[in-house]
Short mmCIF file of C-alpha atoms in Angstrom, two decimals:
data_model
loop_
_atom_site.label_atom_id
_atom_site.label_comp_id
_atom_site.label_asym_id
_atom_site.label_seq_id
_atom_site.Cartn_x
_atom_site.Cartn_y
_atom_site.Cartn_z
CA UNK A 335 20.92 -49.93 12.16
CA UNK A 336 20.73 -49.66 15.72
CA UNK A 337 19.65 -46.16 17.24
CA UNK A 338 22.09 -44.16 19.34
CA UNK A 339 20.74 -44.13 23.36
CA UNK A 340 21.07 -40.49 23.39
CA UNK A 341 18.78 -39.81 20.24
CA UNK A 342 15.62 -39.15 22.93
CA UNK A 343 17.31 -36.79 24.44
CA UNK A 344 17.86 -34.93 21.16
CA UNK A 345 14.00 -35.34 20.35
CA UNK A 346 12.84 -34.11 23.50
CA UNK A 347 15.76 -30.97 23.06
CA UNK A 348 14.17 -30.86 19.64
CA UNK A 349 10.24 -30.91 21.50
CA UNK A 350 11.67 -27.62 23.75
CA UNK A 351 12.71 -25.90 20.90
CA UNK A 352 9.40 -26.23 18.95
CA UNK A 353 7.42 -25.09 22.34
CA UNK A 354 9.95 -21.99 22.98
CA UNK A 355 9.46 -21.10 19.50
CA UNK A 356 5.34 -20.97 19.86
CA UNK A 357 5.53 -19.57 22.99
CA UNK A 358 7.43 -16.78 21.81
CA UNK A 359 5.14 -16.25 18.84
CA UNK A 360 1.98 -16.27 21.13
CA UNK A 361 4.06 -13.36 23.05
CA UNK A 362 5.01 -11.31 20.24
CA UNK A 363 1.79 -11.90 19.25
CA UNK A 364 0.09 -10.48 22.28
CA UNK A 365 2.96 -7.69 22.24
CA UNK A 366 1.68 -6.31 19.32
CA UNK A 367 -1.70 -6.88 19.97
CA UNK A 368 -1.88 -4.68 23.36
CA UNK A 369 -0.75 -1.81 21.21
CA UNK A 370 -3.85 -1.67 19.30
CA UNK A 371 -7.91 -1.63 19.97
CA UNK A 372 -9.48 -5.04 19.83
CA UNK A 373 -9.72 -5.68 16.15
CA UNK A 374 -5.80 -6.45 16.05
CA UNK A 375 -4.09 -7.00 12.51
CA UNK A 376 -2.15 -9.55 11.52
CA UNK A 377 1.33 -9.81 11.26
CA UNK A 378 1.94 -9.12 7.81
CA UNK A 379 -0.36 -6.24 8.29
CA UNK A 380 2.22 -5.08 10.87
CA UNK A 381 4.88 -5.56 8.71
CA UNK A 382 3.62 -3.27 6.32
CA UNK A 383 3.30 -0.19 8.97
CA UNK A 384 6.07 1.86 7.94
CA UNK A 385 7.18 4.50 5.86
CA UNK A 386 8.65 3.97 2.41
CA UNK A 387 12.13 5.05 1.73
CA UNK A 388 11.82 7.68 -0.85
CA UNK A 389 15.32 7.18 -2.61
CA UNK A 390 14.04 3.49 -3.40
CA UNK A 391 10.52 3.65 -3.71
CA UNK A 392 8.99 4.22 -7.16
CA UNK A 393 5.86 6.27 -7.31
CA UNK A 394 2.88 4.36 -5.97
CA UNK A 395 -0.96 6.47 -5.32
CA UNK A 396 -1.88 3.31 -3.68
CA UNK A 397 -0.24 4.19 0.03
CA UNK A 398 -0.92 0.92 1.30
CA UNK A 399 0.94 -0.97 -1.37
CA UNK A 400 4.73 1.29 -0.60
CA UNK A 401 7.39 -0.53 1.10
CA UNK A 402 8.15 -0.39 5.13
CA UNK A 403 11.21 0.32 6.82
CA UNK A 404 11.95 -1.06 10.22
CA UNK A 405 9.36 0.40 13.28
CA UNK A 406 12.10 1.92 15.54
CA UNK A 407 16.07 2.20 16.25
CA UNK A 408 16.24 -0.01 18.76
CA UNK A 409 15.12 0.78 22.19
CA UNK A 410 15.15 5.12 21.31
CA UNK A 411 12.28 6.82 22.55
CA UNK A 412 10.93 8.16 19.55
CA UNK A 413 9.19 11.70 19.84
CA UNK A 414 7.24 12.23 16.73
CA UNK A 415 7.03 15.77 17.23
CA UNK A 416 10.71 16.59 17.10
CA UNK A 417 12.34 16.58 14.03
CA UNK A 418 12.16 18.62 10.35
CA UNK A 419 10.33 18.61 7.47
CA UNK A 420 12.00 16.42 4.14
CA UNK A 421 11.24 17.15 0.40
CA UNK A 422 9.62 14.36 -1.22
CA UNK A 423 8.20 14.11 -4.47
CA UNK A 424 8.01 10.81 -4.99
CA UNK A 425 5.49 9.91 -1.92
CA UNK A 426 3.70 13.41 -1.34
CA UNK A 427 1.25 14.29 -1.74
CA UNK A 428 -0.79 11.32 0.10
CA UNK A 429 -3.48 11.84 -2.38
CA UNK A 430 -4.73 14.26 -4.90
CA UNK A 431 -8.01 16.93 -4.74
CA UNK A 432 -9.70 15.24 -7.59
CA UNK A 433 -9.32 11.94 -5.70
CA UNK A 434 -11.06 13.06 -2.67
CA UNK A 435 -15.03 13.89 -3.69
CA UNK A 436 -15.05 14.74 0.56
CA UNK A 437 -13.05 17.68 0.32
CA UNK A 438 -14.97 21.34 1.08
CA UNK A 439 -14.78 23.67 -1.12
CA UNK A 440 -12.98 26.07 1.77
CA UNK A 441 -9.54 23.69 1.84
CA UNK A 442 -9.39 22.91 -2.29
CA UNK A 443 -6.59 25.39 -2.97
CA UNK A 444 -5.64 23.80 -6.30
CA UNK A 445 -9.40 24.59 -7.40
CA UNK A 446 -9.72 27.64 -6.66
CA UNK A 447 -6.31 28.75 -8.45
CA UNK A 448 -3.57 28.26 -5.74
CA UNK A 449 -0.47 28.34 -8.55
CA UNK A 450 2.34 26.94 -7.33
CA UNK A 451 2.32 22.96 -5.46
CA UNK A 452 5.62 22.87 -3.52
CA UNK A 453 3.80 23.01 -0.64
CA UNK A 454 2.33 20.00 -1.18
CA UNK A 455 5.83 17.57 -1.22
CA UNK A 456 6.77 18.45 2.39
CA UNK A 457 7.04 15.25 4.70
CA UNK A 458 7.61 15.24 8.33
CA UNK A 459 9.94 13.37 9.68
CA UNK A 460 10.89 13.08 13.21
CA UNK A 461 14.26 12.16 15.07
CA UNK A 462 13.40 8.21 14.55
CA UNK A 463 11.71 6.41 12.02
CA UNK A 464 8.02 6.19 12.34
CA UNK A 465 5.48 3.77 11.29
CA UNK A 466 3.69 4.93 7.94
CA UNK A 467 -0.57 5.58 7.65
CA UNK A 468 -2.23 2.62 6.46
CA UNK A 469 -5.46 2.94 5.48
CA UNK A 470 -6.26 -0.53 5.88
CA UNK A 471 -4.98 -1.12 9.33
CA UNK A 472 -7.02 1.93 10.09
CA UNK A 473 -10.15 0.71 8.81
CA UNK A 474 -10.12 -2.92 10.41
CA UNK A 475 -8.91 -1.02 14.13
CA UNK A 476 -12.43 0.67 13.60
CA UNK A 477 -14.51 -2.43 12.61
CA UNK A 478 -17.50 -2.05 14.79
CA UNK A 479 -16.43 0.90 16.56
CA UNK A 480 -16.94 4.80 16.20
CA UNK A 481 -14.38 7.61 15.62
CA UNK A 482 -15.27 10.74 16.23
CA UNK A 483 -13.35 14.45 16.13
CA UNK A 484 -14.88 17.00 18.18
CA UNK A 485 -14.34 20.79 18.32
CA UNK A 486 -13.61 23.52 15.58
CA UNK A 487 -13.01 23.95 11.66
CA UNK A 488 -9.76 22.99 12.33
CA UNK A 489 -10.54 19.50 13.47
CA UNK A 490 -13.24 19.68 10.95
CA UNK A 491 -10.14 19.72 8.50
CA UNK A 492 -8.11 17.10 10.09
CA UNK A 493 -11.22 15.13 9.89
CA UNK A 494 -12.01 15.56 6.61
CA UNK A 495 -8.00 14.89 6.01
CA UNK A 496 -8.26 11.65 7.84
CA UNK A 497 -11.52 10.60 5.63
CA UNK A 498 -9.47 11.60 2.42
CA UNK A 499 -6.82 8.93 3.80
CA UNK A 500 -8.93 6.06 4.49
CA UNK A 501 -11.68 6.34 1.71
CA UNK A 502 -9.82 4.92 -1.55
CA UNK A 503 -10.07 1.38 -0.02
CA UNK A 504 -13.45 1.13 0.70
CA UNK A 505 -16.17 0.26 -2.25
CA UNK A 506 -17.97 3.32 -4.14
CA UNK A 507 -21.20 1.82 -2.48
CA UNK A 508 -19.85 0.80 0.96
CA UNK A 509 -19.34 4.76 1.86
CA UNK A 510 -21.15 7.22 2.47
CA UNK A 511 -21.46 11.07 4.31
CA UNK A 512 -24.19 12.38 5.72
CA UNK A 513 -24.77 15.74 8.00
CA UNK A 514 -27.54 15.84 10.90
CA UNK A 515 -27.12 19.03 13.47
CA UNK A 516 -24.06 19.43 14.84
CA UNK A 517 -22.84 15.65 13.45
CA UNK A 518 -21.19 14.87 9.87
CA UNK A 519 -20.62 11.14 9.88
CA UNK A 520 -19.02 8.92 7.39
CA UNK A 521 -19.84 5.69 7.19
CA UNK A 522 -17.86 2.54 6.46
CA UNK A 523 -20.71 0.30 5.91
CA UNK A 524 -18.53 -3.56 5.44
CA UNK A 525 -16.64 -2.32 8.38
CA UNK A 526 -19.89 -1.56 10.56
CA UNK A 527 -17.38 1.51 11.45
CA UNK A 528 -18.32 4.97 11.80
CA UNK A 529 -15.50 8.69 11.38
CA UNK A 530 -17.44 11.53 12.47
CA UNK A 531 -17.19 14.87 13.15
CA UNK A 532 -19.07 16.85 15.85
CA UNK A 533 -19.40 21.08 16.02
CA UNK A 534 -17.96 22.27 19.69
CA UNK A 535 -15.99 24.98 18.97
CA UNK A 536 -15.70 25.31 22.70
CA UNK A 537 -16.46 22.04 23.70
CA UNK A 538 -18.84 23.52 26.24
CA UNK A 539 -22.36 25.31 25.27
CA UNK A 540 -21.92 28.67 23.78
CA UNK A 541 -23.39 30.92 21.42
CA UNK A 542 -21.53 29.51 18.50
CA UNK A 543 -22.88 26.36 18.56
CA UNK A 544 -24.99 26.68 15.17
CA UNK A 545 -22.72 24.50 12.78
CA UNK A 546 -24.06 27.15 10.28
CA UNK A 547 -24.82 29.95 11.90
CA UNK A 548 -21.88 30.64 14.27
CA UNK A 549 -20.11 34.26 12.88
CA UNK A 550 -21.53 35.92 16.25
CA UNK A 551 -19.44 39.42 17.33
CA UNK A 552 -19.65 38.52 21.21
CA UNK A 553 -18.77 34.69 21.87
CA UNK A 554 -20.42 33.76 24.92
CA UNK A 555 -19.28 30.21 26.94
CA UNK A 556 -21.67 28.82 29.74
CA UNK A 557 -19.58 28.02 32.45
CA UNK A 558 -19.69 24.11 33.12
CA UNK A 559 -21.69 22.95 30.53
CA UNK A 560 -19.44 20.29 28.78
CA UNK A 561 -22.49 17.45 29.58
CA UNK A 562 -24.93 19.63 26.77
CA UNK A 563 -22.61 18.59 23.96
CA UNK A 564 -21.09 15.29 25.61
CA UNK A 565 -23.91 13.57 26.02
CA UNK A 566 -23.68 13.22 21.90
CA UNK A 567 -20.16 11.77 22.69
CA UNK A 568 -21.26 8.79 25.06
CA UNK A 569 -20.36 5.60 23.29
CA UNK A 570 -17.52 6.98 21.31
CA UNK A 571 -14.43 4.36 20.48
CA UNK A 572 -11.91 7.11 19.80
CA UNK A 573 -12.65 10.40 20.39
CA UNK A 574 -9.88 13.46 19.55
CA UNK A 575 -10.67 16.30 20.51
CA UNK A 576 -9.37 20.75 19.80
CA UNK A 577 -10.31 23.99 21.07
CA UNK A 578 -8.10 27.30 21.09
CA UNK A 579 -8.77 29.60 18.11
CA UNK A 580 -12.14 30.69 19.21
CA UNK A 581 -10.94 31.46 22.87
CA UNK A 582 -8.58 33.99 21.30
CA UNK A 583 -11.47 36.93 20.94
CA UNK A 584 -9.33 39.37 23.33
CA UNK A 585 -7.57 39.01 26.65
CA UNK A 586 -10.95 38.42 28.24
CA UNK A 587 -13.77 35.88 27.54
CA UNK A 588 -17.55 36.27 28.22
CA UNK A 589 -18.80 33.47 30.67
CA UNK A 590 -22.24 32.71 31.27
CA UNK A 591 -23.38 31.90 34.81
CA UNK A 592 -27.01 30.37 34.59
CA UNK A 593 -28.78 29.19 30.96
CA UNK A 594 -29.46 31.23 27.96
CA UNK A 595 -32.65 30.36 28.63
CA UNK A 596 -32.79 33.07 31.13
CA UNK A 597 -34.25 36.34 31.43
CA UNK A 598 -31.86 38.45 32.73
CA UNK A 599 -28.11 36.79 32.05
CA UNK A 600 -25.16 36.73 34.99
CA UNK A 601 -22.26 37.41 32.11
CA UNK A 602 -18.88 38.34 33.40
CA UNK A 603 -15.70 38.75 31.31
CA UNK A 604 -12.71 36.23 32.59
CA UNK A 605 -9.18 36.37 32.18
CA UNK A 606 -8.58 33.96 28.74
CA UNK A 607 -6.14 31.86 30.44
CA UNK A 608 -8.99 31.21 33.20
CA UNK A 609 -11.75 30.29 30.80
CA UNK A 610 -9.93 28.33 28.67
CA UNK A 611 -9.08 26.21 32.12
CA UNK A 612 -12.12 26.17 33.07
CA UNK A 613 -12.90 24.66 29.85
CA UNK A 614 -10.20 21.99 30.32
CA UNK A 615 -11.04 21.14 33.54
CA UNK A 616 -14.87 19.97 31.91
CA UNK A 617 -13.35 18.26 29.08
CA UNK A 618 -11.24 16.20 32.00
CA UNK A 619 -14.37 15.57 34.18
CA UNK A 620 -16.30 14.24 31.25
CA UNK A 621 -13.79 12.36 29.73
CA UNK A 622 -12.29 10.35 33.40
CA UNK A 623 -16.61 10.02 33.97
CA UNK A 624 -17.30 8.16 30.70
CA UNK A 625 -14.45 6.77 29.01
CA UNK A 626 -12.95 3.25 30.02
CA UNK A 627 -8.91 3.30 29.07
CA UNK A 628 -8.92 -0.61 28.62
CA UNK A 629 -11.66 0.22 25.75
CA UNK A 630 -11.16 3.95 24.40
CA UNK A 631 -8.66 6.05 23.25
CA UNK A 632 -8.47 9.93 23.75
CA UNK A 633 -6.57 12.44 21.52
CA UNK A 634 -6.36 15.99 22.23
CA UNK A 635 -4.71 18.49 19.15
CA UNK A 636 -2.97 21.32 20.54
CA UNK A 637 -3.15 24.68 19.16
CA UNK A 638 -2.72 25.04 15.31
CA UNK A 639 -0.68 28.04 14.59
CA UNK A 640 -1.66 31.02 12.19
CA UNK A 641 0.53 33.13 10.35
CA UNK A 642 -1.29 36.37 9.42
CA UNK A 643 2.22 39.17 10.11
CA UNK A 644 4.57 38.62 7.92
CA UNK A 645 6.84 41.10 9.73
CA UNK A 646 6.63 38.34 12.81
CA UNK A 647 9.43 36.41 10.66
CA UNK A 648 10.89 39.06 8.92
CA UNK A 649 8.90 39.82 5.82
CA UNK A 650 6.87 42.59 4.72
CA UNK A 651 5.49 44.75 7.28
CA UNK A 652 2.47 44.39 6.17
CA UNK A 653 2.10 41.35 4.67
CA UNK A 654 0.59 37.83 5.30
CA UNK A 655 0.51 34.34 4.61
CA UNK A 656 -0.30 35.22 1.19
CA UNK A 657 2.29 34.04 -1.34
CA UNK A 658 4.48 32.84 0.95
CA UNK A 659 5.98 29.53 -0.94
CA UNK A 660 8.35 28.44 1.49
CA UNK A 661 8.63 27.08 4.88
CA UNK A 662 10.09 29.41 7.88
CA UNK A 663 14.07 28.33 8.69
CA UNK A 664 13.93 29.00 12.02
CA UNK A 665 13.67 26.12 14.00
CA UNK A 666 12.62 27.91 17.20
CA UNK A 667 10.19 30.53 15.34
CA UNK A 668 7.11 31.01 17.30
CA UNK A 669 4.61 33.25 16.25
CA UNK A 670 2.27 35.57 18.61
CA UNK A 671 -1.05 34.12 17.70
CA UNK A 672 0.15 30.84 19.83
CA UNK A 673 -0.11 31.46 23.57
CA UNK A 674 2.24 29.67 25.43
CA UNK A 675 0.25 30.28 28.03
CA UNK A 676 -1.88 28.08 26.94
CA UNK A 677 0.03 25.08 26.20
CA UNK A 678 1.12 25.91 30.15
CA UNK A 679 -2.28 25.83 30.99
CA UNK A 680 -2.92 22.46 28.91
CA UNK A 681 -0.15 20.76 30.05
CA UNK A 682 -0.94 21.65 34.13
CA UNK A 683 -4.50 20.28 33.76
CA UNK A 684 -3.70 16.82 31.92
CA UNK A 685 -0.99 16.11 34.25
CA UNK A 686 -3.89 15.84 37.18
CA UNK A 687 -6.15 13.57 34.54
CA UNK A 688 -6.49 9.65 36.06
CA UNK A 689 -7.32 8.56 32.28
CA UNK A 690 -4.11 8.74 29.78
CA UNK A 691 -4.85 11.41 26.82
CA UNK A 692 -2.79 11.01 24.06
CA UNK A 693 -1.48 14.83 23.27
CA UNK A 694 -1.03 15.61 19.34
CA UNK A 695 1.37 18.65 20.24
CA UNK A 696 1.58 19.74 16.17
CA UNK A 697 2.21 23.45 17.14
CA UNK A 698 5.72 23.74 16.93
CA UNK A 699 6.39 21.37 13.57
CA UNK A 700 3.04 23.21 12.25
CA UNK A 701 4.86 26.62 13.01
CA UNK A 702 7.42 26.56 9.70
CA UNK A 703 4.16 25.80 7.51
CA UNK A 704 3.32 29.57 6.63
CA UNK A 705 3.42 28.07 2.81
CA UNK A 706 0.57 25.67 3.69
CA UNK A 707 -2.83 27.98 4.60
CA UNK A 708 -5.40 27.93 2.20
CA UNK A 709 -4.64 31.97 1.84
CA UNK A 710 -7.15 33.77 -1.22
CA UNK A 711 -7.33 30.37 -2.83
CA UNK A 712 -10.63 28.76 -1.25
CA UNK A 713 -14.61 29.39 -1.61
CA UNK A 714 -15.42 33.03 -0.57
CA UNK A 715 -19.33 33.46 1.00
CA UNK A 716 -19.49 36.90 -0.14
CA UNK A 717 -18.04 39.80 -3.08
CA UNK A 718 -14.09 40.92 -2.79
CA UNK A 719 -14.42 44.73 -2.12
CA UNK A 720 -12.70 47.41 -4.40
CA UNK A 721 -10.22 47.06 -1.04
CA UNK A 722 -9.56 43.82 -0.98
CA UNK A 723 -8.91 43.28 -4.48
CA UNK A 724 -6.26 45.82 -4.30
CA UNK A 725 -4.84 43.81 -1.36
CA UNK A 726 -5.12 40.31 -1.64
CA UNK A 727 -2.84 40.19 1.48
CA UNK A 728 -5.79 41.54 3.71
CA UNK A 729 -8.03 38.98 3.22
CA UNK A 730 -5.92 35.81 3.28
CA UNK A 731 -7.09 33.04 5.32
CA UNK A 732 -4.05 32.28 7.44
CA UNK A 733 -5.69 30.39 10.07
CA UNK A 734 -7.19 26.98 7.46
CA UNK A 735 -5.17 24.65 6.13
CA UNK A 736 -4.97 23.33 2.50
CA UNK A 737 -6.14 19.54 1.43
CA UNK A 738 -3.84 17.33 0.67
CA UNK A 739 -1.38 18.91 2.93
CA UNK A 740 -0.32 19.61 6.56
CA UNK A 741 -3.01 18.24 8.41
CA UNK A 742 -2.62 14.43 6.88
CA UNK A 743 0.87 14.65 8.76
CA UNK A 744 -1.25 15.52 11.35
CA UNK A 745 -3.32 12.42 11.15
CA UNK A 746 -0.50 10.13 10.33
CA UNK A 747 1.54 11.03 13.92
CA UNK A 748 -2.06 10.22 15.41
CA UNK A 749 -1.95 6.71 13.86
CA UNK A 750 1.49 6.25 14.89
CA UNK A 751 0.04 6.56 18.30
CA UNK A 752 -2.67 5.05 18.07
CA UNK A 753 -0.96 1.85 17.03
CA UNK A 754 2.44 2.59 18.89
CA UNK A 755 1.86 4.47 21.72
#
């Protein structure tokens, strides 16, 4: 049978098609890829991002293996840090204390007696659907590469949270922790990868910089000095950095001018807004000096909130954090330990930055959490007094956080940002 004329038209109709098609795959392709750092995943790996629905999701510990919904609604700006917290037993918590052999003994609530769990089902979840952790994805982003937190306990515990996320994948003897100085580093030895965590409570020098000697009465910060600890940082993939609870001594802070190495010491006591920007202002010099923004990333974790007076949303005068079991209704609650002064301060500064920090601003969804601090139930380094006993309210720990808990939702709106920015 004789072939139509037109049929070569057809093929070469039939040739476009194919090369649209692969040229739209290549740009999808390269799409995705730009989001991430080097070591892109694939595209089943991408497909696999998001977070299960939890009325048709069974039960799964493995958090890689739940089912995705769809990255976005459309073309919505999605701002993770806007929206409410959802009950959900069925995917919370993210893992379990006995799971974790990383944990410190100051965050293990459940260990040290903490009674009830509820706070441990909460999941965030902002005004659009967001992409869910995967430990995997996060692993093979850091083949090769370095993470590294830097500043207070606080970061300590979203650093240990973001350890207790990843670790489950990785082979019993392809892990391992170690602590030298001011560094604890975790090592991911088939990924050549590195998560550590560096002591700065300030981020500049100060008299706190003893990882285990740093309960000093008078906190002293030398003035420009962000190049003694940064030099430790040089080299660093992604870096995400916190400071604010240990500027909070008063309405003043003591600044060195000069070394401690010096006889006689120039100290003079600065307005805390004024220190803490002068603190900002050497984080920002360091950071647009040494890091590249086609290779690293930069994080900054605003200030976590504490919730030591009860009275502050109306409970007992003079109560706490302590057996408080639910979350604070008030959408617009804002308690008095969190300067918004500060966040002014913060958000004046990064505006002037050439290099693009990525701002975890977890104060106001972290503000409803009074159920989540560790409270009485962690490791104590000394004897309860007669006092305290009688009190347990007095010496809560409203300021830490407990593990598994709030600060994994912390590190799960950092990988959505990481990987969608």
């Amino acid at each position: 049978m004789e072939l139509p004329p037109s049929l070569p038209i057809f093929r070469k109709i039939h040739f476009y098609n194919y090369l649209f098609l692969l040229i739209g795959l290549v740009v999808f392709l390269i799409t995705y890829s730009s989001y991430l750092l080097p070591s892109s995943p694939s595209v089943t790996s991408l497909a696999n991002l998001i977070w299960p629905n939890p009325e048709t999701s069974k039960k799964n510990k493995d958090y890689d293996d739940l089912p995705p919904f769809a990255i976005g609604e459309g073309d919505k700006e999605c701002n993770l840090f806007s929206g409410k917290w959802m009950w959900d037993e069925i995917n919370r918590p993210l893992y379990n204390e006995s799971e974790c052999p990383y944990l410190l003994p100051q965050v293990t609530c459940q260990e040290y007696g903490r009674p009830d769990k509820e706070y441990l089902y909460w999941r965030w979840q902002p005004d659009c659907i967001i992409p869910r952790f995967n430990a995997s994805l996060m692993l093979e982003s850091l083949r090769g590469k370095r993470m590294m937190y830097v500043g207070d306990s606080l970061n300590r515990g979203q650093y240990i949270s973001m350890i207790c996320l990843i670790h489950k994948v990785i082979p019993n003897d392809a892990k391992s922790l170690h602590e030298v100085d001011s560094f604890t580093i975790f090592t991911a030895k088939d990924y050549n990868a590195t998560i550590e965590f560096y002591w700065a409570p300030f981020l500049l020098e100060s008299n706190a910089d003893n990882p285990g000697k740093h309960r000093v009465p008078n906190r002293i910060v030398r003035k420009n000095s962000i190049d003694i600890h940064g030099k430790h940082w040089k080299g660093v993939d992604i870096m995400v950095f916190n400071t604010y609870i240990w500027w909070m001594s008063g309405l003043t802070v003591k600044i060195l001018n000069g070394t401690f190495d010096d006889n006689i010491k120039d100290i003079v006591d600065v307005p805390t807004n004024d220190a803490y920007r002068m603190g900002m202002k050497n984080l920002l010099r360091w950071i647009n000096q040494n890091m590249d923004p086609k290779r690293n990333r930069v994080f900054f974790t605003s200030m976590s909130p504490s919730h030591a007076w009860s009275k502050e949303w109306g409970g007992d005068q003079n109560g706490s954090c302590y057996n408080q079991k639910k979350l604070i209704d008030d959408p617009n609650y804002w308690g008095s330990d969190s300067r918004k002064s500060i966040m002014q301060v913060i958000g004046e500064e990064f505006d002037k930055s050439n290099f693009p920090i990525i701002f975890l601003n977890i104060t106001q969804l972290s503000m409803s959490r009074r159920d989540a601090h560790t409270s009485i139930y962690k490791k104590r380094w000394g004897p309860l007094s007669p006092k305290e006993k009688a009190n347990p309210s007095s010496y809560a720990d409203c300021i830490h956080w407990c593990l598994p808990g709030l600060q994994d939702v912390w590190n799960e709106l950092l990988f959505a940002k990481l990987f969608f920015p």
